[in-house]
Amino acid sequence: MKVAVVGASGQVGSLLCRALDEDPAFSCVPLDHAAADVTDLEGLQQLFRELRPSAVCSTAAFHNVEACEKDPDAAFRVNALGARNLALACREVGASLLWFSTDYVFGGDKTDRTRGYTEFDPVGPGNAYARSKFAGEQYIRSIWPNHFIVRTAWLFGASGSRSKGGNFVTTMLRLGKERRHLRVIDDQVGSPTSTAFLALQVLVLLRTERFGTVHAVCSGSASWYDLALEIFRLARMDVAVLPVSTEEYGQAVPRPRFSVLENYVLSLEGMNRMPSWQDALERYVREVLC
């Protein structure tokens, strides 16, 4: 299966290309922004006509939350219209589309917090980034049925996120070397997720035609504070982590206080391959420190 990966140099895209290259069932065509600009419909259509991929996986997104809030036009151009363009271009050549969405499409006001949001819970995006990503979901669903919309969250992986200056794990490890005390938010709870295992889960999906919306995160939940404590425990670093509220920390853009996802559809289908976030984090920290 020939799989074109749009956004191949990013945090998820690079790990996905590696996983595809290591699996003989797939042939990976990596496409960076210069090769595939999701805001250019005609360019995408021409590219896919030439490549004739069986599937397209797009990790391309404008996901800096603060920047999206300052420039919502850019957020909707990339995250909403970009998704529309990908769906139109894939439909023309008959390629399935796998597109990544976010836990932020949920409002965080879930009353029963004994389990995470499933694919069948109502959404409630609360900032420009979240609204633009949900608009992208709606475009894809309305244009091309042969799609996977993969909602994921709180990613950490080998290449980090360039727009955010790394990921939370590498940021904590760096700051832990520079400071003895850190303030970390403890009232936002989500699903820390390894990009390496996410990439392997994507390969499971690509082997099927069980199209639709799925959640793909590591199991369990944590606050940013919980995650920081576990990072420093695994790294054996003596850092005092002080819990603070979102208001005390001073985040200007609203974020959901509870955005834990449950891989409900994957579990129902017997396709859930995601480990616990603790196991995935231990493996990643060990790799980073080696």
Short mmCIF file of C-alpha atoms in Angstrom, two decimals:
data_model
loop_
_atom_site.label_atom_id
_atom_site.label_comp_id
_atom_site.label_asym_id
_atom_site.label_seq_id
_atom_site.Cartn_x
_atom_site.Cartn_y
_atom_site.Cartn_z
CA MET A 1 0.00 0.00 0.00
CA LYS A 2 1.42 3.37 -1.03
CA VAL A 3 0.85 5.87 1.78
CA ALA A 4 1.56 9.58 1.34
CA VAL A 5 2.35 11.33 4.62
CA VAL A 6 1.59 15.06 4.57
CA GLY A 7 3.55 16.88 7.26
CA ALA A 8 6.24 14.22 7.24
CA SER A 9 8.85 16.29 9.08
CA GLY A 10 6.67 16.97 12.14
CA GLN A 11 6.37 15.25 15.49
CA VAL A 12 3.79 12.66 14.40
CA GLY A 13 4.70 12.58 10.71
CA SER A 14 8.33 11.63 11.24
CA LEU A 15 7.46 8.70 13.52
CA LEU A 16 4.70 7.61 11.16
CA CYS A 17 7.12 7.57 8.22
CA ARG A 18 9.54 5.49 10.24
CA ALA A 19 6.83 2.98 11.17
CA LEU A 20 5.66 2.72 7.55
CA ASP A 21 9.23 2.23 6.30
CA GLU A 22 9.75 -0.61 8.77
CA ASP A 23 6.61 -2.47 7.67
CA PRO A 24 6.93 -4.34 4.34
CA ALA A 25 3.19 -4.02 3.73
CA PHE A 26 3.56 -0.29 3.14
CA SER A 27 5.43 2.07 0.85
CA CYS A 28 5.82 5.53 2.38
CA VAL A 29 5.94 8.78 0.41
CA PRO A 30 7.01 11.56 2.82
CA LEU A 31 5.73 15.03 1.94
CA ASP A 32 6.83 18.13 3.82
CA HIS A 33 5.14 21.53 3.63
CA ALA A 34 7.08 22.54 0.53
CA ALA A 35 5.86 19.45 -1.31
CA ALA A 36 2.25 19.46 -0.06
CA ASP A 37 0.64 22.69 1.12
CA VAL A 38 -2.82 21.82 2.44
CA THR A 39 -4.07 25.35 1.74
CA ASP A 40 -3.41 24.86 -2.00
CA LEU A 41 -6.24 22.71 -3.38
CA GLU A 42 -5.04 22.69 -6.99
CA GLY A 43 -1.52 21.82 -5.91
CA LEU A 44 -2.76 18.90 -3.79
CA GLN A 45 -4.94 17.60 -6.59
CA GLN A 46 -2.09 17.67 -9.08
CA LEU A 47 0.28 16.02 -6.61
CA PHE A 48 -2.12 13.19 -5.79
CA ARG A 49 -2.88 12.62 -9.48
CA GLU A 50 0.84 12.08 -10.02
CA LEU A 51 1.45 9.95 -6.91
CA ARG A 52 -1.76 7.90 -6.99
CA PRO A 53 -1.51 6.91 -3.30
CA SER A 54 -3.74 4.26 -1.78
CA ALA A 55 -3.97 6.34 1.39
CA VAL A 56 -3.02 9.81 2.60
CA CYS A 57 -2.15 10.50 6.23
CA SER A 58 -2.10 14.18 7.11
CA THR A 59 -0.42 15.50 10.24
CA ALA A 60 -0.30 19.05 8.86
CA ALA A 61 -1.93 21.49 11.28
CA PHE A 62 -1.72 24.91 12.87
CA HIS A 63 -1.77 23.78 16.51
CA ASN A 64 -0.09 26.49 18.55
CA VAL A 65 -3.10 27.38 20.71
CA GLU A 66 -2.02 30.92 21.52
CA ALA A 67 -1.10 31.69 17.90
CA CYS A 68 -4.44 30.30 16.68
CA GLU A 69 -6.29 32.58 19.08
CA LYS A 70 -4.37 35.61 17.81
CA ASP A 71 -4.86 34.66 14.16
CA PRO A 72 -8.05 32.59 13.80
CA ASP A 73 -8.12 33.20 10.04
CA ALA A 74 -4.86 31.29 9.69
CA ALA A 75 -6.17 28.54 12.00
CA PHE A 76 -9.31 28.02 9.90
CA ARG A 77 -7.37 28.29 6.64
CA VAL A 78 -5.06 25.42 7.64
CA ASN A 79 -7.15 23.28 10.00
CA ALA A 80 -10.59 23.62 8.38
CA LEU A 81 -10.10 24.50 4.71
CA GLY A 82 -6.93 22.41 4.63
CA ALA A 83 -8.94 19.40 5.75
CA ARG A 84 -11.54 20.15 3.08
CA ASN A 85 -8.82 20.34 0.42
CA LEU A 86 -7.33 17.03 1.49
CA ALA A 87 -10.74 15.34 1.38
CA LEU A 88 -11.47 16.71 -2.10
CA ALA A 89 -8.06 15.69 -3.45
CA CYS A 90 -8.31 12.20 -1.92
CA ARG A 91 -11.83 11.70 -3.27
CA GLU A 92 -10.65 12.53 -6.78
CA VAL A 93 -8.04 9.74 -6.81
CA GLY A 94 -9.91 7.29 -4.57
CA ALA A 95 -7.35 7.42 -1.74
CA SER A 96 -8.50 6.96 1.84
CA LEU A 97 -7.70 9.87 4.15
CA LEU A 98 -6.40 9.62 7.71
CA TRP A 99 -6.48 13.01 9.45
CA PHE A 100 -5.52 13.87 13.01
CA SER A 101 -7.82 15.81 15.29
CA THR A 102 -7.63 16.75 18.96
CA ASP A 103 -9.02 16.24 22.44
CA TYR A 104 -9.68 19.98 22.51
CA VAL A 105 -12.88 19.52 20.49
CA PHE A 106 -14.43 18.62 23.85
CA GLY A 107 -15.35 21.35 26.29
CA GLY A 108 -13.99 19.70 29.42
CA ASP A 109 -17.25 19.94 31.36
CA LYS A 110 -17.92 16.18 31.53
CA THR A 111 -19.73 15.40 34.79
CA ASP A 112 -18.78 11.70 34.98
CA ARG A 113 -14.99 11.74 35.11
CA THR A 114 -14.62 8.07 35.94
CA ARG A 115 -14.13 7.55 32.20
CA GLY A 116 -12.92 9.70 29.33
CA TYR A 117 -14.78 11.13 26.38
CA THR A 118 -15.80 8.56 23.80
CA GLU A 119 -16.32 9.14 20.10
CA PHE A 120 -20.07 9.40 20.76
CA ASP A 121 -19.98 12.19 23.34
CA PRO A 122 -21.07 15.71 22.29
CA VAL A 123 -18.28 18.13 21.48
CA GLY A 124 -17.86 21.69 22.76
CA PRO A 125 -14.74 23.37 21.33
CA GLY A 126 -13.77 26.35 23.47
CA ASN A 127 -11.02 28.17 21.57
CA ALA A 128 -10.07 29.05 17.99
CA TYR A 129 -7.76 26.07 17.60
CA ALA A 130 -10.45 23.64 18.77
CA ARG A 131 -13.16 25.22 16.64
CA SER A 132 -10.97 25.12 13.53
CA LYS A 133 -10.13 21.44 14.07
CA PHE A 134 -13.78 20.51 14.59
CA ALA A 135 -14.66 22.40 11.41
CA GLY A 136 -12.04 20.28 9.64
CA GLU A 137 -13.69 17.13 10.98
CA GLN A 138 -17.05 18.28 9.63
CA TYR A 139 -15.65 19.03 6.19
CA ILE A 140 -14.06 15.59 5.91
CA ARG A 141 -17.21 13.77 7.00
CA SER A 142 -19.34 15.66 4.49
CA ILE A 143 -16.99 15.24 1.51
CA TRP A 144 -15.34 11.81 1.55
CA PRO A 145 -16.63 8.75 3.44
CA ASN A 146 -13.34 6.84 3.11
CA HIS A 147 -11.72 8.59 6.04
CA PHE A 148 -10.28 8.03 9.48
CA ILE A 149 -10.49 11.00 11.82
CA VAL A 150 -8.06 10.16 14.62
CA ARG A 151 -8.44 12.24 17.76
CA THR A 152 -5.37 12.19 19.95
CA ALA A 153 -3.87 14.28 22.75
CA TRP A 154 -0.89 15.50 24.79
CA LEU A 155 1.72 14.11 22.43
CA PHE A 156 5.35 13.36 23.21
CA GLY A 157 7.76 11.86 20.74
CA ALA A 158 11.23 11.72 19.29
CA SER A 159 11.20 14.88 17.18
CA GLY A 160 9.14 17.14 19.41
CA SER A 161 6.86 19.85 18.06
CA ARG A 162 8.67 22.61 16.22
CA SER A 163 5.90 25.18 16.63
CA LYS A 164 5.91 24.64 20.40
CA GLY A 165 9.68 24.38 20.83
CA GLY A 166 9.64 20.68 21.72
CA ASN A 167 7.19 18.60 23.73
CA PHE A 168 6.28 18.69 27.41
CA VAL A 169 8.66 15.87 28.35
CA THR A 170 11.75 17.41 26.76
CA THR A 171 10.77 20.83 28.11
CA MET A 172 10.55 19.47 31.67
CA LEU A 173 13.88 17.66 31.33
CA ARG A 174 15.53 20.86 30.08
CA LEU A 175 14.01 23.06 32.76
CA GLY A 176 14.83 20.48 35.43
CA LYS A 177 18.52 20.92 34.63
CA GLU A 178 18.23 24.70 34.89
CA ARG A 179 16.01 25.11 37.96
CA ARG A 180 15.38 23.39 41.27
CA HIS A 181 11.74 24.50 41.51
CA LEU A 182 9.05 24.40 38.79
CA ARG A 183 5.42 25.51 38.77
CA VAL A 184 3.18 23.13 36.81
CA ILE A 185 -0.57 23.25 36.18
CA ASP A 186 -2.53 20.65 38.14
CA ASP A 187 -6.15 21.39 37.15
CA GLN A 188 -5.99 20.32 33.49
CA VAL A 189 -6.31 16.55 33.06
CA GLY A 190 -5.76 14.69 29.81
CA SER A 191 -4.29 11.65 28.06
CA PRO A 192 -0.48 11.78 27.65
CA THR A 193 0.30 9.90 24.43
CA SER A 194 3.41 8.54 22.74
CA THR A 195 3.77 9.36 19.05
CA ALA A 196 5.68 6.12 18.52
CA PHE A 197 2.74 4.00 19.69
CA LEU A 198 0.28 6.30 17.93
CA ALA A 199 2.10 5.63 14.66
CA LEU A 200 1.82 1.87 15.17
CA GLN A 201 -1.89 2.25 15.91
CA VAL A 202 -2.30 4.14 12.64
CA LEU A 203 -0.82 1.19 10.75
CA VAL A 204 -3.47 -1.04 12.31
CA LEU A 205 -6.19 1.29 11.01
CA LEU A 206 -4.71 1.58 7.53
CA ARG A 207 -4.98 -2.18 7.08
CA THR A 208 -8.76 -1.90 7.41
CA GLU A 209 -11.67 -0.06 5.84
CA ARG A 210 -13.37 0.55 9.18
CA PHE A 211 -13.71 4.23 8.44
CA GLY A 212 -14.98 6.87 10.83
CA THR A 213 -13.86 8.76 13.92
CA VAL A 214 -11.64 7.05 16.48
CA HIS A 215 -9.77 8.08 19.60
CA ALA A 216 -6.17 6.91 19.82
CA VAL A 217 -4.39 7.79 23.06
CA CYS A 218 -2.40 5.97 25.68
CA SER A 219 -4.62 4.63 28.46
CA GLY A 220 -4.99 6.35 31.79
CA SER A 221 -5.06 10.03 32.65
CA ALA A 222 -2.88 12.64 34.30
CA SER A 223 -2.63 16.33 34.99
CA TRP A 224 0.39 18.24 33.74
CA TYR A 225 1.57 18.19 37.37
CA ASP A 226 1.22 14.40 37.57
CA LEU A 227 3.08 14.04 34.31
CA ALA A 228 5.93 16.27 35.47
CA LEU A 229 6.33 14.30 38.69
CA GLU A 230 6.58 11.04 36.74
CA ILE A 231 9.08 12.50 34.27
CA PHE A 232 11.44 13.57 37.06
CA ARG A 233 10.99 10.26 38.90
CA LEU A 234 11.95 8.31 35.79
CA ALA A 235 14.87 10.64 35.07
CA ARG A 236 15.98 10.51 38.74
CA MET A 237 16.13 14.29 38.88
CA ASP A 238 15.72 16.13 42.17
CA VAL A 239 13.27 18.85 41.18
CA ALA A 240 10.57 20.34 43.40
CA VAL A 241 7.34 20.52 41.40
CA LEU A 242 4.77 22.97 42.75
CA PRO A 243 1.12 22.53 41.68
CA VAL A 244 -0.62 25.68 40.45
CA SER A 245 -4.00 26.43 38.94
CA THR A 246 -4.54 27.54 35.36
CA GLU A 247 -5.38 31.03 36.66
CA GLU A 248 -2.24 31.21 38.79
CA TYR A 249 -0.11 30.09 35.87
CA GLY A 250 -1.63 32.77 33.69
CA GLN A 251 -2.67 30.95 30.51
CA ALA A 252 -4.52 33.48 28.38
CA VAL A 253 -6.36 31.06 26.08
CA PRO A 254 -9.03 28.78 27.61
CA ARG A 255 -8.30 25.07 27.57
CA PRO A 256 -10.52 22.18 28.66
CA ARG A 257 -9.93 21.26 32.31
CA PHE A 258 -10.79 17.63 31.54
CA SER A 259 -10.08 16.24 28.06
CA VAL A 260 -9.30 12.59 28.77
CA LEU A 261 -10.13 10.42 25.75
CA GLU A 262 -11.24 6.81 25.77
CA ASN A 263 -10.34 4.54 22.83
CA TYR A 264 -13.90 3.26 22.81
CA VAL A 265 -14.29 2.44 19.11
CA LEU A 266 -10.86 0.82 18.87
CA SER A 267 -11.71 -1.32 21.88
CA LEU A 268 -15.11 -2.31 20.50
CA GLU A 269 -13.43 -3.33 17.23
CA GLY A 270 -10.67 -5.26 19.02
CA MET A 271 -8.03 -2.99 17.48
CA ASN A 272 -6.76 -1.04 20.50
CA ARG A 273 -2.96 -1.37 20.65
CA MET A 274 -2.16 1.63 22.88
CA PRO A 275 -0.25 1.01 26.16
CA SER A 276 -0.62 2.99 29.38
CA TRP A 277 0.88 6.46 29.34
CA GLN A 278 3.21 5.44 32.19
CA ASP A 279 4.70 2.54 30.20
CA ALA A 280 5.04 4.67 27.07
CA LEU A 281 6.62 7.52 29.02
CA GLU A 282 9.15 5.22 30.69
CA ARG A 283 10.27 3.96 27.29
CA TYR A 284 10.50 7.48 25.87
CA VAL A 285 12.43 8.96 28.81
CA ARG A 286 14.87 6.06 28.64
CA GLU A 287 15.43 6.77 24.94
CA VAL A 288 15.90 10.51 25.53
CA LEU A 289 18.43 10.00 28.32
CA CYS A 290 20.50 7.35 26.50
#
